Short mmCIF file of N, CA and C in Angstrom, two decimals:
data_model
loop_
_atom_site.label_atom_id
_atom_site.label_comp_id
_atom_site.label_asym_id
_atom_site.label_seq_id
_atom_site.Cartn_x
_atom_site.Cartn_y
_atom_site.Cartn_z
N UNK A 1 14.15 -31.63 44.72
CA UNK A 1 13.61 -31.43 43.40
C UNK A 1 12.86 -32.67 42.96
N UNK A 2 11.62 -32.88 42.24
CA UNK A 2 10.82 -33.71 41.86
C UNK A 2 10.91 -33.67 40.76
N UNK A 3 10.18 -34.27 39.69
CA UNK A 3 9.71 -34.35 38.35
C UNK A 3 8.64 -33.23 38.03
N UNK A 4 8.29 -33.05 36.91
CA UNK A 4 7.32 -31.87 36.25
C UNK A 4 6.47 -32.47 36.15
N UNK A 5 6.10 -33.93 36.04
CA UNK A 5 5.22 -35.20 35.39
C UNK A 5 4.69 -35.45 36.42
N UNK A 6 3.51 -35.17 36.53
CA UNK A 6 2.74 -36.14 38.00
C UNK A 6 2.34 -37.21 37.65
N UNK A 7 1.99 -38.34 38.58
CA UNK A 7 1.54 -39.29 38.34
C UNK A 7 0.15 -39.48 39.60
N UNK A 8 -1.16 -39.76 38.46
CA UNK A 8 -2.28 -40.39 39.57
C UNK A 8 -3.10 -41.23 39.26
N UNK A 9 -4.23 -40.98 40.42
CA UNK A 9 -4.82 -42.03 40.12
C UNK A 9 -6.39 -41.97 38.94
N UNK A 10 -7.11 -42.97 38.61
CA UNK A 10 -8.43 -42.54 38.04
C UNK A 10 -9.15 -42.71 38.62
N UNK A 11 -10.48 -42.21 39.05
CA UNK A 11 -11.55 -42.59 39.40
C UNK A 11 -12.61 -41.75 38.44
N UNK A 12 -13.75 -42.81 38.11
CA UNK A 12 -14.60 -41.93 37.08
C UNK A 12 -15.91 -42.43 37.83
N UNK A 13 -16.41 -41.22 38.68
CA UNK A 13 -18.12 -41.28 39.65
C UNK A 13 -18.76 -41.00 39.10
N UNK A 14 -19.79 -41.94 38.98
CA UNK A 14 -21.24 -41.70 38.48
C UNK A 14 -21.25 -42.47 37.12
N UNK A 15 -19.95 -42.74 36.69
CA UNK A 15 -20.27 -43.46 35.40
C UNK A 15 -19.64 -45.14 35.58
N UNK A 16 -20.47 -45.66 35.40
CA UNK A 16 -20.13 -47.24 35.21
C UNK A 16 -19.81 -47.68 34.03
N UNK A 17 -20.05 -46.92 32.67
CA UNK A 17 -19.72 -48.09 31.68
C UNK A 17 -18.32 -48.28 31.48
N UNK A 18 -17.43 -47.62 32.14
CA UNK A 18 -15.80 -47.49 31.72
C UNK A 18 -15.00 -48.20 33.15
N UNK A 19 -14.18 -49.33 32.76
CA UNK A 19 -13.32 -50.11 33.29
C UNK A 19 -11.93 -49.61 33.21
N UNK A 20 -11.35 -48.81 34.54
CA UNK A 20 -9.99 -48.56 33.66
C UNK A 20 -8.60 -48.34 34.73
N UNK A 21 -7.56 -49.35 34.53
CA UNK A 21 -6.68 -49.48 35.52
C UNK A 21 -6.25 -48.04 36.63
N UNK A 22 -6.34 -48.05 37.72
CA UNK A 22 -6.33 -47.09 38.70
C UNK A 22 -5.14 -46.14 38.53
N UNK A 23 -3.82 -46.91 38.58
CA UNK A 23 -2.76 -46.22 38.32
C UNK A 23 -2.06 -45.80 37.41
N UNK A 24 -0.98 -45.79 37.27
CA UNK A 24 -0.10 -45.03 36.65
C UNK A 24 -0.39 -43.92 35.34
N UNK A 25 -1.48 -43.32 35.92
CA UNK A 25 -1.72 -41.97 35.12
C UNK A 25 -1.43 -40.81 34.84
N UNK A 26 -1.14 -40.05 33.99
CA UNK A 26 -0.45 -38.50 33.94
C UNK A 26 -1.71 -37.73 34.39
N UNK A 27 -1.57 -36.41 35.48
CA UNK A 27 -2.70 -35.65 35.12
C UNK A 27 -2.63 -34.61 34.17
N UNK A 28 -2.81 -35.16 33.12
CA UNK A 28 -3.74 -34.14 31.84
C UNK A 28 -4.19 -34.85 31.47
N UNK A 29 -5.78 -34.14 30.77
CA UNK A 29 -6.25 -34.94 29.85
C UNK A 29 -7.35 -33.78 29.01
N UNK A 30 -7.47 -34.12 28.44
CA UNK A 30 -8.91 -32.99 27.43
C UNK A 30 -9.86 -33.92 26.67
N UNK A 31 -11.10 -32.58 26.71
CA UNK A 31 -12.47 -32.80 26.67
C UNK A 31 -12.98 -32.54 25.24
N UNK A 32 -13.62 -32.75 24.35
CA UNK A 32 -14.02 -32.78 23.49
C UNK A 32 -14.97 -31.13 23.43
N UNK A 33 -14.86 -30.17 22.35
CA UNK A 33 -15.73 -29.47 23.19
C UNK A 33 -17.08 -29.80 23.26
N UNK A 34 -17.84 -30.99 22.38
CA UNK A 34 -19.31 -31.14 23.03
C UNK A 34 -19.12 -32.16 24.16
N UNK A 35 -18.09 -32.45 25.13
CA UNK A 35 -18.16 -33.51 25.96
C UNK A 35 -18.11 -34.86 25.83
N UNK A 36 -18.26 -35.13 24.60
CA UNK A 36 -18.62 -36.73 23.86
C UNK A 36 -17.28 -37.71 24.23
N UNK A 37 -15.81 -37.00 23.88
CA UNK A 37 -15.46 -37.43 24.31
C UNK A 37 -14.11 -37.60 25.37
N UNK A 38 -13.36 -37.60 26.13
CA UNK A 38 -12.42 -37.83 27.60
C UNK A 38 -11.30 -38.44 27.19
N UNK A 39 -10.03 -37.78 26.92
CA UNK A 39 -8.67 -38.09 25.99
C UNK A 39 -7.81 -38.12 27.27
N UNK A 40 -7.47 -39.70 28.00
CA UNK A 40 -6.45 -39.53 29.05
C UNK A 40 -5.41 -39.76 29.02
N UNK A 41 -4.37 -39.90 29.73
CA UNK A 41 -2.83 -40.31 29.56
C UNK A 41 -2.46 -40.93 30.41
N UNK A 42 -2.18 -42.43 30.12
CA UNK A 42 -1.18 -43.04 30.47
C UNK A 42 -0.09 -43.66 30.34
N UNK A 43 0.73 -43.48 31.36
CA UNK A 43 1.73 -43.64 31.34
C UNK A 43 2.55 -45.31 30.86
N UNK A 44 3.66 -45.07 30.20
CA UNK A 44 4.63 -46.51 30.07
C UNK A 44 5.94 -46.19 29.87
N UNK A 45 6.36 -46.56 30.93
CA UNK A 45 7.90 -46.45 31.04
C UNK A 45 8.52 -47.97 30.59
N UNK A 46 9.20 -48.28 29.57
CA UNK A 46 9.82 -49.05 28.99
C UNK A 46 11.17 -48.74 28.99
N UNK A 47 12.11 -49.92 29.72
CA UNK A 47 13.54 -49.28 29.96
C UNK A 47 13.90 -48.32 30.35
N UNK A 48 12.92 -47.78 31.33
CA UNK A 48 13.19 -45.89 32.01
C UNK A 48 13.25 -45.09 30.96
N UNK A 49 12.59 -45.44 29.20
CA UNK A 49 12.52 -44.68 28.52
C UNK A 49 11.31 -43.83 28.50
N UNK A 50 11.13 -43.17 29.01
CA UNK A 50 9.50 -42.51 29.11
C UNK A 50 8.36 -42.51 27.91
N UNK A 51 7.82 -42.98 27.89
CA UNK A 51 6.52 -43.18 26.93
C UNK A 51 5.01 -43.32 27.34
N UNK A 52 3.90 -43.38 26.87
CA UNK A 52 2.32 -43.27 26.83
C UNK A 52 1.46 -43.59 26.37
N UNK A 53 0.38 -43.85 26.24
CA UNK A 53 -0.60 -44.14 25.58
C UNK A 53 -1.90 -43.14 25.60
N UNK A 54 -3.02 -43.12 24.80
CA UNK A 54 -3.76 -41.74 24.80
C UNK A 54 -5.13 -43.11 24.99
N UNK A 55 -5.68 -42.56 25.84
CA UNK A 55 -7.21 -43.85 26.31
C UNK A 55 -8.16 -42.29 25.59
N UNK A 56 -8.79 -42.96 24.70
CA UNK A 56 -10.27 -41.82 24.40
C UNK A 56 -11.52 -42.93 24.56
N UNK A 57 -12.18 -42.28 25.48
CA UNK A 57 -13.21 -42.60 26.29
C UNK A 57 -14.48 -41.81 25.54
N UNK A 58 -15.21 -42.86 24.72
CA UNK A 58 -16.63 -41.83 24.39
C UNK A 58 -17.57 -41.98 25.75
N UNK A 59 -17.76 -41.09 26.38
CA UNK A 59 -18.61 -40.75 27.22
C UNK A 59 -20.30 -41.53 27.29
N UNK A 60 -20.94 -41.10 25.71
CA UNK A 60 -21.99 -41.82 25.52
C UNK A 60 -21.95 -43.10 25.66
N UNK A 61 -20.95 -43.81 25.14
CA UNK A 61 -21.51 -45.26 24.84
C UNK A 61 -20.39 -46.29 25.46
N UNK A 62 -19.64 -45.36 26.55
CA UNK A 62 -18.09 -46.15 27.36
C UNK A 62 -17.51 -47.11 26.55
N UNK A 63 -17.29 -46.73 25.96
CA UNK A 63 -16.45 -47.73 24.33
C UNK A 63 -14.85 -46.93 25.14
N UNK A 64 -13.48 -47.47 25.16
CA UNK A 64 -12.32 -46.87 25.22
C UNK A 64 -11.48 -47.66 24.13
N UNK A 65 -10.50 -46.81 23.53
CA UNK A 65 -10.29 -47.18 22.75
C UNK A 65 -8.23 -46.29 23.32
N UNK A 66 -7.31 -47.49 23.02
CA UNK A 66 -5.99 -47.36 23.82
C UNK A 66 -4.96 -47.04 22.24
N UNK A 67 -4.53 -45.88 21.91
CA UNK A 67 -3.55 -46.08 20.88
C UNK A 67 -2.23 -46.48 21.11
N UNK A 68 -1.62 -46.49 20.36
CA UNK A 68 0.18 -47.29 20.40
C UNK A 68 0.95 -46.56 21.36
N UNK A 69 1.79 -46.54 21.68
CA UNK A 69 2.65 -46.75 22.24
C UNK A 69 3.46 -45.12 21.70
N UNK A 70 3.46 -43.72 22.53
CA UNK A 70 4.50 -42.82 21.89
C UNK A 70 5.46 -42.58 22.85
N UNK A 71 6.69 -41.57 22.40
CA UNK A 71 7.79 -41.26 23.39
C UNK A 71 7.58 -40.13 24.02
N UNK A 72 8.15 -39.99 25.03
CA UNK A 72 7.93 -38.23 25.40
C UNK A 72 6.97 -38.60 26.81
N UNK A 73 6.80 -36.91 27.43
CA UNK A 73 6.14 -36.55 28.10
C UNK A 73 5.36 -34.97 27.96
N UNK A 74 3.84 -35.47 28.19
CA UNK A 74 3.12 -34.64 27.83
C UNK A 74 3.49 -33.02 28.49
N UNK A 75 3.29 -32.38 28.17
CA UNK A 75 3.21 -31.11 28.87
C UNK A 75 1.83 -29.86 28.91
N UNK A 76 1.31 -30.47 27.42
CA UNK A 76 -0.18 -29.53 27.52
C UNK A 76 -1.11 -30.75 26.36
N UNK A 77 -2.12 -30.91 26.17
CA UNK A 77 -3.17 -31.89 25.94
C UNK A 77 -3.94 -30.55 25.34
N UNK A 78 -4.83 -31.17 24.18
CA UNK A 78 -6.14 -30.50 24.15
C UNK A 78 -6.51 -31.24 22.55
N UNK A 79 -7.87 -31.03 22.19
CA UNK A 79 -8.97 -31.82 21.16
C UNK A 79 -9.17 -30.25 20.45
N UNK A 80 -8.96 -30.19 19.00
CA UNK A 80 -8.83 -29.26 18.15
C UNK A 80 -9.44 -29.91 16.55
N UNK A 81 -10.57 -29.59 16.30
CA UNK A 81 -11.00 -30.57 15.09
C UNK A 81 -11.21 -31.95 14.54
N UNK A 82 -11.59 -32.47 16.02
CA UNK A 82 -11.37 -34.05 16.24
C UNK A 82 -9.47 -34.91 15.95
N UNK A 83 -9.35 -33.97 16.44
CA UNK A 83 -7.49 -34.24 16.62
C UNK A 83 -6.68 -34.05 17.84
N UNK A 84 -6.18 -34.93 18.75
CA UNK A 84 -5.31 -34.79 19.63
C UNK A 84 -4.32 -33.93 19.71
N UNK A 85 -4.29 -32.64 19.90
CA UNK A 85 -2.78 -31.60 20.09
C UNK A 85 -2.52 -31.46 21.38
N UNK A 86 -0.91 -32.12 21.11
CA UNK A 86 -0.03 -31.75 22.32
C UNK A 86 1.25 -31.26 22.08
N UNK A 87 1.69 -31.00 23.26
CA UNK A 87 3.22 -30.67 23.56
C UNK A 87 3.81 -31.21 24.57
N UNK A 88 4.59 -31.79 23.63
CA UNK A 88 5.56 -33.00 24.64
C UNK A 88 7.20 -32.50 24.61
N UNK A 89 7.80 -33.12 25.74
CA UNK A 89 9.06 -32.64 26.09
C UNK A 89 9.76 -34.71 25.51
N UNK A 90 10.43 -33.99 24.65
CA UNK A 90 11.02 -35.33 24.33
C UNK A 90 12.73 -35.24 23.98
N UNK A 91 13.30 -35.96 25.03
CA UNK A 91 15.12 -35.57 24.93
C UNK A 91 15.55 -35.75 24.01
N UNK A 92 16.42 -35.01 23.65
CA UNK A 92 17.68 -35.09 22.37
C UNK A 92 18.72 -35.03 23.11
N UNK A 93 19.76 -35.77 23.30
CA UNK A 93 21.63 -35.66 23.71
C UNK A 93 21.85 -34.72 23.00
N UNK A 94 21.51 -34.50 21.90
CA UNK A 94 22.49 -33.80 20.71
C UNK A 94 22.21 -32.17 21.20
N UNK A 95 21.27 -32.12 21.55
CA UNK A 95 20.76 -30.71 21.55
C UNK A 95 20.38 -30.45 22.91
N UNK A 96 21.09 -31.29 24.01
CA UNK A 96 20.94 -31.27 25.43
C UNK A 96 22.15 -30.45 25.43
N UNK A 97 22.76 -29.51 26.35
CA UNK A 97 23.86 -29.59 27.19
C UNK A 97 23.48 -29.47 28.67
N UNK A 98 24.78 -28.99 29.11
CA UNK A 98 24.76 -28.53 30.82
C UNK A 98 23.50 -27.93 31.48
N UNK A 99 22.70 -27.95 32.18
CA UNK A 99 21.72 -27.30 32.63
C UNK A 99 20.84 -26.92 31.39
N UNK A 100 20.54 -27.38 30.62
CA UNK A 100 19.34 -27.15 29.08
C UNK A 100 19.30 -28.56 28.80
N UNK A 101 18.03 -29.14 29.34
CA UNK A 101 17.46 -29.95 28.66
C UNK A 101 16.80 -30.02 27.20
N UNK A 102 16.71 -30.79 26.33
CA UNK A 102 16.10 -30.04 24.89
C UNK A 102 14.98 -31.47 24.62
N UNK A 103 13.94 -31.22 24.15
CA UNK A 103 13.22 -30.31 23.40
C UNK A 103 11.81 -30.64 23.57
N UNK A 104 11.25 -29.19 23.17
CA UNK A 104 9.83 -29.48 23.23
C UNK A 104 9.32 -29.63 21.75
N UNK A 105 8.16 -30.43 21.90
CA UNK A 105 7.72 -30.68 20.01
C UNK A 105 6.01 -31.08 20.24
N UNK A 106 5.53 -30.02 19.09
CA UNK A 106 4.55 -30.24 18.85
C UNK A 106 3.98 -31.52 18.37
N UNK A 107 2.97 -32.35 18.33
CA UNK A 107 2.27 -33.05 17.12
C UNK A 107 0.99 -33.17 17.43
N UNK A 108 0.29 -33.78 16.80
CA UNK A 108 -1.42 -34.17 16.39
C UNK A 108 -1.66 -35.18 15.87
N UNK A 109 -2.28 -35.81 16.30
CA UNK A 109 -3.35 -37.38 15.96
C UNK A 109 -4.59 -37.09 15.88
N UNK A 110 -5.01 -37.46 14.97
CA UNK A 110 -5.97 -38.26 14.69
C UNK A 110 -6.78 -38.76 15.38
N UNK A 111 -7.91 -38.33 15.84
CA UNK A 111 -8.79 -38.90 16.91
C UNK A 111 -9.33 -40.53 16.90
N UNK A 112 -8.95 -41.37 18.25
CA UNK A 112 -9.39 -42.62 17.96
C UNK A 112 -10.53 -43.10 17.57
#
């Protein structure tokens, strides 16, 4: 048995203006729907506590811009009114038992 969470690498061809560490990346990420701009995920495990950061990449003008630091792991990504919506799997003990991990939770940000 493995994890649900992949981890890879980046490579971005054909575009030079964006500098951006190779590893430890989740694969999801979403597109703006005019393309403008590239919302990725990476990863930060602090104390084997699982956590992330959201890199939004404007396409036009390779500006990236890295927000804070959240908990959880992604499970679906997507750009909805210039707002980050996801669904992340983030543990509760309280509401874990035997074979049921708990919980999934919506939220939304604010586009960088």
């Amino acid at each position: 048995m493995g994890s649900p969470y992949n981890t890879c690498q980046i490579e971005l061809i054909g575009f030079d203006k964006v500098s951006l560490p190779k590893y430890g990346w989740q694969d999801k990420y979403a597109w703006a729907n005019d393309y403008s701009k590239l919302v990725l995920i990476k990863y930060d495990f602090e104390k084997n506590i699982p956590g992330f950061h959201f890199f939004v990449i404007n396409v036009n003008t390779g500006e990236v811009e890295e927000s804070k630091r959240h908990f959880g792991l992604i499970n679906k990504i997507s750009i909805v009114d210039n707002k980050i919506v996801i669904n992340k799997f983030l543990y509760d003990k309280l509401k874990s038992g035997p074979g049921k991990l708990c919980c999934e939770v919506d939220e939304e940000f604010d586009m960088l």
